[in-house]
Tab-separated table of C-alpha atoms in Angstrom:
chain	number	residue	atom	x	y	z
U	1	UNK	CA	94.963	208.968	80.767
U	2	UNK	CA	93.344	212.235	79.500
U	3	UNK	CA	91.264	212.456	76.286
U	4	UNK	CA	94.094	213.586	74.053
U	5	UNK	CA	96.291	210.737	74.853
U	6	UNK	CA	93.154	208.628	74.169
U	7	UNK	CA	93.069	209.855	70.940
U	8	UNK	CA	97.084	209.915	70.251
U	9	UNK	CA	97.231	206.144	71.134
U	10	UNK	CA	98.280	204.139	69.220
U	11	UNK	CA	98.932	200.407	69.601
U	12	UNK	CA	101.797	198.719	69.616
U	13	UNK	CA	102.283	195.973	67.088
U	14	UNK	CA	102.892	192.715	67.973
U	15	UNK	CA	105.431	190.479	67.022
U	16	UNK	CA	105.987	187.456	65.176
U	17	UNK	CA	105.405	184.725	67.828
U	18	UNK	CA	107.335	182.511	65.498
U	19	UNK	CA	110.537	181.256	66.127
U	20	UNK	CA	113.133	181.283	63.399
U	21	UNK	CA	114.604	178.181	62.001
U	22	UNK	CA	117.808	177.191	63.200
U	23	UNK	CA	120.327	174.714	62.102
U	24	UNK	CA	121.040	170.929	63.989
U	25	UNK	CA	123.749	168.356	63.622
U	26	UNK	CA	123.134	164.407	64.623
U	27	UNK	CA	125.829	163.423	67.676
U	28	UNK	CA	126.287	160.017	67.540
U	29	UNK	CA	125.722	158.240	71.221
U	30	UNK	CA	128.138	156.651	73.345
U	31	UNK	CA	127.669	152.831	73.938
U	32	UNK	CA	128.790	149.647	75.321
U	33	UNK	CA	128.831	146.541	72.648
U	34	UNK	CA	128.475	144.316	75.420
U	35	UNK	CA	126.545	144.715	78.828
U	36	UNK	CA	124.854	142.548	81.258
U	37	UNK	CA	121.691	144.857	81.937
U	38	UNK	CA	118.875	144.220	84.389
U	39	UNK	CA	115.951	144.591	82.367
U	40	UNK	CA	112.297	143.703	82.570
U	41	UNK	CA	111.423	140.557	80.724
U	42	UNK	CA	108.216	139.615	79.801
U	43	UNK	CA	106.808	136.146	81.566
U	44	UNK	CA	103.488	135.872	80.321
U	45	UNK	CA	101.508	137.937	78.245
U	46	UNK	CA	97.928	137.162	78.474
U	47	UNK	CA	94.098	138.075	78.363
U	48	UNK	CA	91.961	137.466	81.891
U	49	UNK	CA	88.175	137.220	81.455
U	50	UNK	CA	85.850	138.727	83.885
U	51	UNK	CA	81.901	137.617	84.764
U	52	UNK	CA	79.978	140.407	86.663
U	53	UNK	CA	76.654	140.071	87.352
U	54	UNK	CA	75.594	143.412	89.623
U	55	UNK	CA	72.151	144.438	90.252
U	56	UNK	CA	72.300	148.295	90.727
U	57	UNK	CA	69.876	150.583	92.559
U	58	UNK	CA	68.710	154.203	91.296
U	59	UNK	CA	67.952	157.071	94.008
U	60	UNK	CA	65.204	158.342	91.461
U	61	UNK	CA	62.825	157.010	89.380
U	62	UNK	CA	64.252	156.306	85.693
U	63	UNK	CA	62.310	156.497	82.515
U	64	UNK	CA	65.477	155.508	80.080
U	65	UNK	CA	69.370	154.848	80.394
U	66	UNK	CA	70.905	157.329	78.092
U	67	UNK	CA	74.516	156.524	78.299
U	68	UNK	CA	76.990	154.409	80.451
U	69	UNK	CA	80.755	155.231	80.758
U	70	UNK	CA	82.806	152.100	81.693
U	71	UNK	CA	86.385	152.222	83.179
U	72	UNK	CA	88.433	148.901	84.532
U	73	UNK	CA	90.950	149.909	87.620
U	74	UNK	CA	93.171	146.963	89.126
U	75	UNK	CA	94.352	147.665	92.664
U	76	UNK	CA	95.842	143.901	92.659
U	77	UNK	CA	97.833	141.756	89.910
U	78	UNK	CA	100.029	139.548	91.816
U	79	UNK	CA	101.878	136.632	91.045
U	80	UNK	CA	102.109	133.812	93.332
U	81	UNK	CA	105.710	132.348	92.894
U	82	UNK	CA	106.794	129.361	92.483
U	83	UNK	CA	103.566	128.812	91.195
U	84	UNK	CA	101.809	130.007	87.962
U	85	UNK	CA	98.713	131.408	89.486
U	86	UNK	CA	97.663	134.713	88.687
U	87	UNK	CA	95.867	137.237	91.501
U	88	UNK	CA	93.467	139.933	90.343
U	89	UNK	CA	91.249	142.410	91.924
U	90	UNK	CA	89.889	145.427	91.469
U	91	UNK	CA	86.733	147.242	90.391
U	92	UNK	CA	84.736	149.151	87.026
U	93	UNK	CA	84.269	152.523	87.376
U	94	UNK	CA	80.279	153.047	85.971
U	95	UNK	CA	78.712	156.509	85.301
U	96	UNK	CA	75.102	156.066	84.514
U	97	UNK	CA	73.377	158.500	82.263
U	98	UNK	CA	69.885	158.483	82.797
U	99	UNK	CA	66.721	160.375	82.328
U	100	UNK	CA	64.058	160.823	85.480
U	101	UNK	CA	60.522	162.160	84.507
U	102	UNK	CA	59.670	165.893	85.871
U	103	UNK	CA	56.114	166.155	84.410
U	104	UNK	CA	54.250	164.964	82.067
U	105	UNK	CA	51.037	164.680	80.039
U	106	UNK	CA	49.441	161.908	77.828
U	107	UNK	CA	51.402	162.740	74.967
U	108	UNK	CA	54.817	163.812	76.234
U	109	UNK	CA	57.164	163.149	79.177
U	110	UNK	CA	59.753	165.661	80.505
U	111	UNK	CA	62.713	164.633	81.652
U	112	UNK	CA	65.963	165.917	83.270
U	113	UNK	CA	69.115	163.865	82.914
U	114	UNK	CA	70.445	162.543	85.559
U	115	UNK	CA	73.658	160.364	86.384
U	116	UNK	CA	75.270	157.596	89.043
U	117	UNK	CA	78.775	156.937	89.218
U	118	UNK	CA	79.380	153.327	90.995
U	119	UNK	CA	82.584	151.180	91.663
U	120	UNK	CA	81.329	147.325	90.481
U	121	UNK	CA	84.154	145.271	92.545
U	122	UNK	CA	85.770	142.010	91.203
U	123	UNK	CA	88.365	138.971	92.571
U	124	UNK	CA	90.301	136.538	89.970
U	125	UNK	CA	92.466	133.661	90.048
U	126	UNK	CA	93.510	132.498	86.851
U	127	UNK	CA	96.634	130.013	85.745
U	128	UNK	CA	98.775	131.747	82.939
U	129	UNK	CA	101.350	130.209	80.456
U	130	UNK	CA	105.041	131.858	80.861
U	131	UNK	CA	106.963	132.825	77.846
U	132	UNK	CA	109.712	132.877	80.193
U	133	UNK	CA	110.105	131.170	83.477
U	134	UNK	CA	110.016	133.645	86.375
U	135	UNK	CA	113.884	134.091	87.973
U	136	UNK	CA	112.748	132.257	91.627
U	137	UNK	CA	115.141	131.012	93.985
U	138	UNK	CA	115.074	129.493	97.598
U	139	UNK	CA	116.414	130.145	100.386
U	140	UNK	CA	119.141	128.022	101.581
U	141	UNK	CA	117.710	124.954	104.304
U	142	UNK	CA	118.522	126.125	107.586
U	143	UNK	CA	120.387	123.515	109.053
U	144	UNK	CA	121.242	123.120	113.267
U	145	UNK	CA	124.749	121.872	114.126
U	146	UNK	CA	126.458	121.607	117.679
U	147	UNK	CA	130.239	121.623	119.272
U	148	UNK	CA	131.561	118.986	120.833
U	149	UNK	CA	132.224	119.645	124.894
U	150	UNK	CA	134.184	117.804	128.056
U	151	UNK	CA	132.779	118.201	131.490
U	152	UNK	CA	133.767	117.289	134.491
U	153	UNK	CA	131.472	114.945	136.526
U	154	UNK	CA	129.445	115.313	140.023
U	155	UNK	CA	130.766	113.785	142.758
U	156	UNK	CA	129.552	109.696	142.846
U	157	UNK	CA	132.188	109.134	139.546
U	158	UNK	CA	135.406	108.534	139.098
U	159	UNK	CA	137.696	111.594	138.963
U	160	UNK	CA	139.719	110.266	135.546
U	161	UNK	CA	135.817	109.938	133.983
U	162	UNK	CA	134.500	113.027	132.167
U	163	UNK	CA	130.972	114.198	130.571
U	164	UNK	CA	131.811	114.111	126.997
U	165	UNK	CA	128.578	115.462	125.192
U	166	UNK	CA	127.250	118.581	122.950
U	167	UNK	CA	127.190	122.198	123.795
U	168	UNK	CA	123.960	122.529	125.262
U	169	UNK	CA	124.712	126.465	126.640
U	170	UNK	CA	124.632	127.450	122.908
U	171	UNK	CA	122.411	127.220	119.532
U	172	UNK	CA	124.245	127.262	116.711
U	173	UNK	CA	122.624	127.337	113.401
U	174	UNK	CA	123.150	127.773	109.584
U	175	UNK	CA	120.581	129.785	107.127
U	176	UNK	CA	120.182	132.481	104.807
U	177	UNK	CA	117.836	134.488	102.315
U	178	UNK	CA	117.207	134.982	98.892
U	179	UNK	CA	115.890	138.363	97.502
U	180	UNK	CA	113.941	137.406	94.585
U	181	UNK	CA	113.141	140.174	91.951
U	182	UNK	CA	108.843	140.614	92.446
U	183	UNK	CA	107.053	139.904	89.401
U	184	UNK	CA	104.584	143.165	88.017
U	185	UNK	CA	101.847	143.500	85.430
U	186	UNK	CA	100.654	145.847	83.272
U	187	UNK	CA	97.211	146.696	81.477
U	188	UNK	CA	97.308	146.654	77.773
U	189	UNK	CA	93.762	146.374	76.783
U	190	UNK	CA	90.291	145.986	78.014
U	191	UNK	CA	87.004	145.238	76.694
U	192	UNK	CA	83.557	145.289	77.859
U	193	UNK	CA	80.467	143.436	77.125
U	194	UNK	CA	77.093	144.117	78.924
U	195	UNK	CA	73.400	143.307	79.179
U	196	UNK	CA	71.041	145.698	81.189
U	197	UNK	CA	67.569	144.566	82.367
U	198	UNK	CA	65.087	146.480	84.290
U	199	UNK	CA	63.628	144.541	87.350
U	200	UNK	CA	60.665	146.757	88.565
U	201	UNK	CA	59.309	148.838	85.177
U	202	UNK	CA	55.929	148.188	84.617
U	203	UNK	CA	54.093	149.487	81.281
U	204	UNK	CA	51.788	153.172	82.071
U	205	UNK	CA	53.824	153.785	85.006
U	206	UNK	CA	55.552	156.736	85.368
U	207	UNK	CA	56.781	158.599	88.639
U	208	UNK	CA	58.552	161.687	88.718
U	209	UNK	CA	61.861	162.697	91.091
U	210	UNK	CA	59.629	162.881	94.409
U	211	UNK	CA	57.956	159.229	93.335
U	212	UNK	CA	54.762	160.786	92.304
U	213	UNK	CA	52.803	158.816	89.746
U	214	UNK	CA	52.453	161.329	86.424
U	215	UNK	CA	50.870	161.694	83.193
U	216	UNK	CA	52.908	160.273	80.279
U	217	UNK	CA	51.796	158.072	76.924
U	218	UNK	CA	50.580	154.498	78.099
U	219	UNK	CA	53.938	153.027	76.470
U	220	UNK	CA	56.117	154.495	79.018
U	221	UNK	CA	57.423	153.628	82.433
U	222	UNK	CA	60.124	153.603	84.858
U	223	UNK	CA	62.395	151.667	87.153
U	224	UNK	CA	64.778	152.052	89.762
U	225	UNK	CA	66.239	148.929	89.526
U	226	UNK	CA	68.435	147.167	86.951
U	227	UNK	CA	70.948	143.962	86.934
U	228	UNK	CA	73.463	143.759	84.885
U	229	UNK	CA	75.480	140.428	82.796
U	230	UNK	CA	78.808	142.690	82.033
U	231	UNK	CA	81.986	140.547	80.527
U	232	UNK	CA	85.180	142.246	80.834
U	233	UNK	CA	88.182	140.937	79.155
U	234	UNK	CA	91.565	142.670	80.204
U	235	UNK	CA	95.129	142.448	78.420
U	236	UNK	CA	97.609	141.803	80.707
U	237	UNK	CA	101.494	141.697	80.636
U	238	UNK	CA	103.488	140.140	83.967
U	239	UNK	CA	107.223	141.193	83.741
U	240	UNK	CA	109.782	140.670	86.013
U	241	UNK	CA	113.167	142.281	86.044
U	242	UNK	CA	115.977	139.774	84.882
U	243	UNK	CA	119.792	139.958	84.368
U	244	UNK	CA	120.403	139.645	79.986
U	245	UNK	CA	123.791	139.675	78.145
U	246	UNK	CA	123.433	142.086	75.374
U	247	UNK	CA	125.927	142.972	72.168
U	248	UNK	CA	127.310	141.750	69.435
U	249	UNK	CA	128.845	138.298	68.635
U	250	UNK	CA	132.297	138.435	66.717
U	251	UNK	CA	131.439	136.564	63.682
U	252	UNK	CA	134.156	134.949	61.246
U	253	UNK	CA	133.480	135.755	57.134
């Protein structure tokens, strides 16, 4: 583009990037009054409590914990049918904020921050009280039964004399299955409660990311060590998916 079309240009202006209002009408939707549905129904609806007690080791040296970011994942809530026992596992997702000395004098410490991400595992078995009854059936007992068979006899017996016994050339049997509908859970809540506790700070020791002993005011130290008393309590719902009438009863005025 050459100087004079420089200065001829001219923008162009933009437009409204509203969109204009337009008109709607409510449809009313088309339903059934009365339906059996397969739906999930709630069993139990309950809250699991957790005791951790990890002890947790830093690469660096660590003159404070500035932060800690908790998360609860569950990579197992299982059922146990026909009984009310209730299987959990999974782990906390912890990032640890931290500060680790870089030099220092008798006054001041300077720090960079730092952080650890770890996964704190956890197994539970706990008993839960239904709301509704899990739908559970068994299979039907598998039962043997046999046919009836005449054989003739060897020689050494009388020819009008025959072996009159079961069918021993076959296996005849009688069972069956029944596909039960696997009970689920779901996370509605959790909350966390912890304690954190040094194990190896010692007062006017300091050491610096190489674990170099610095300068720093005679009040200050650091660790690399901690343990940890965390309570987690966790919300959970177990559904399973059920057959349920639904609609309207005719009622008489």
């Amino acid at each position: 583009m050459s100087d004079s079309n420089y200065e001829s240009y001219k923008p162009m202006k933009g437009k409204n990037a509203l969109s204009p209002k337009v008109g709607n009408r409510g449809v009313k939707p088309e339903a059934i009054s009365r339906a059996t549905v397969k739906v999930p129904v709630v069993l139990a609806e309950t809250v699991v409590q957790l005791d951790l007690n990890p002890k947790i080791d830093f690469p660096e040296p660590v003159l404070e914990i500035k932060n800690i970011k908790k998360n609860l994942k569950i990579t197992q809530c299982r059922l146990l049918l026909p009984t009310n026992k209730l299987f959990i596992a999974g782990f906390v997702r912890k990032n640890i904020q931290y500060a680790t000395p870089t030099h220092g004098s008798k006054d001041a410490v300077v720090s960079n921050i730092r952080s650890l991400t770890i996964d704190v595992p956890f197994k539970a078995v706990t008993e839960i009280d239904y709301i509704r009854k899990p739908k559970f059936e068994f299979g039907p007992e598998s039962r043997e039964f046999t046919f009836f068979t005449k054989s003739d006899l060897p020689d050494g017996f009388s020819s009008k004399e025959h072996l009159l016994s079961a069918d021993l050339s076959q296996y005849d049997q009688y069972s069956g299955e029944e596909y039960n509908q696997l009970p689920y859970c779901e996370i509605l809540s959790s909350r966390f409660i912890q304690y954190d506790e040094s194990l190896d700070r010692k007062m006017g020791r300091v050491y610096d990311e190489n674990h170099e002993c610095i300068d720093a005011p005679f009040e200050e130290g650091t660790f690399t060590k901690i343990e940890e008393k965390m309570v987690v309590e966790v919300k959970i719902k177990v559904l399973q998916e059920q057959q349920v009438n639904i609609g309207s009863r005719d009622r008489k005025c």
